[in-house]
Amino acid sequence: MKIYNTLTKQKEEFVPIREGKVSMYVCGPTVYNYIHIGNARPMIMFDTVRRYFEYKGYDVNYVSNFTDVDDKIIKKANEEGVSAEEISKRYIEETKKDMEALHVRPASVHPLATQEIDGMIQMIETLIDKGFAYPVSDGTVYFAVRKFGEYGKLSHKDIDDLEGGHRNINVAGDEKRDPLDFVLWKPKKDGEPYWESPWCQGRPGWHIECSVMSKRYLGDTIDIHAGGEDLIFPHHENEIAQSEAANGAEFAHYWMHNGFLNIDNKKMSKSLGNFFTVRDIQEKYDLQVLRFFMLSAHYRSPLNFSAELMASAKSGLERIRTAGDRLLELKEQASGQLTEEEQNLLQGAAEYIKKFEAAMEDDFNTADAVSAIFELVKYANTHVTDQSSKELVEKIYQMMQNLMNILGVDLTTEEDDLDAHVQEMIAKRQQARKDKDFALADQIRDQLLAEGIQLLDTREGVKWKKV
Ligand SMILES: [Zn+2]
């Protein structure tokens, strides 16, 4: 499997630190409002990366934070006359709803910056002890960029060019030693949330959060660190400087970044009136279409969002789903096992799975992977007929479903409805059991069985299957 690594500017073979395991950190949103569709792109893309690793049998430890202390959160809280905590809690909940609607699975851990302050203070102390950071008289702590010899290695910037750009920013009398130095800890202002620290009552800078949360949940060195390309500089560059200076170990082996999202070929901005939250999009489109649309492009390319392109994604997805529905219908009336001829047909279909996998293993080229699904659809439409055996129909359907699952897009909407119905019945049955109304519990089980659904009581809870 090859991954384009921003650090080396080339595709590299993926070699995990521990066999069969992937540790992955994806920078999450600052929670002061509903997420916009630009935020949705890395969520969808890296969720798909995770799904593919899991499909290949890897055990993925996927960590993605919520930045819940920040100037924007405080500003919003002041505007509404509520606490910063109330704002961040509200928008974490709303973001989780959007993620669910986008089929972005919850991370293994979603750490909150405000819950990790102790770790941040510890790392800052280590950086001061090692000579990579210094406090000034008002209690601000800065990272001394020039002390970290490899600064600029991710963004491929020359530190002296950066210095030139910053020359005029340094104000007279500032105790900051170098204009490039960035904040690790800053003193509180009136009305702001703050924490005690050895330097002053204050709060952490943004960059230190991710270094600390990544270390705590994944260790000093991780396999993949990911985010939008706007984070390469300074955020990820600063994360590398902090983590590598403090831990004395390489921070991440692979750095993945997704490209920008434009609206009608223009940068999305509130002032241009082309700013869309995921909620705005949800009013007009099925979010599965948005997900499918985003994955129809290569993640490193800029992605242009427009009504026309969404319409074409919608009709593309419909084409796939129509093929899926057709197979489900054929399955109802078909019977029998694979014939010899069908064995060959199945092998022919498996070629598209190989194509899909080859695309994904070439730096997660979801655009080509989607093309492979279209080819499989065409193949199924041509070769699976009302003469086909039940086994063939089922196997081809399963192939399509497996590939769509990797993309996080449902092959049929029917399956969803059915699952929702069954889950509701399971919940009713659980309640009946709790109430010791075993007659009702049995009645619900029998009713589902009559509908062709068998319930299985397993250690992980109640599962169901079609019979
Ligand atoms: Zn980050």
PDB file of C-alpha atoms and ligand atoms in Angstrom, residues 25 27 65 206 210 225 235-236 239, ligand 1:
ATOM      1  CA  TYR A  25      -4.378  11.046  14.463  1.00  0.00           C
ATOM      2  CA  CYS A  27      -6.957  17.027  13.636  1.00  0.00           C
ATOM      3  CA  ASN A  65      -9.796  15.732  18.874  1.00  0.00           C
ATOM      4  CA  TRP A 206      -3.712  25.549  19.846  1.00  0.00           C
ATOM      5  CA  CYS A 210      -2.575  17.906  19.303  1.00  0.00           C
ATOM      6  CA  HIS A 225      -1.080  12.116  11.098  1.00  0.00           C
ATOM      7  CA  HIS A 235      -0.109  23.926  12.759  1.00  0.00           C
ATOM      8  CA  HIS A 236       1.480  20.618  11.769  1.00  0.00           C
ATOM      9  CA  GLU A 239       3.228  20.045  16.230  1.00  0.00           C
TER      10      GLU A 239
HETATM   11 ZN    ZN B   1      -3.881  19.365  15.219  1.00  0.00          ZN
END
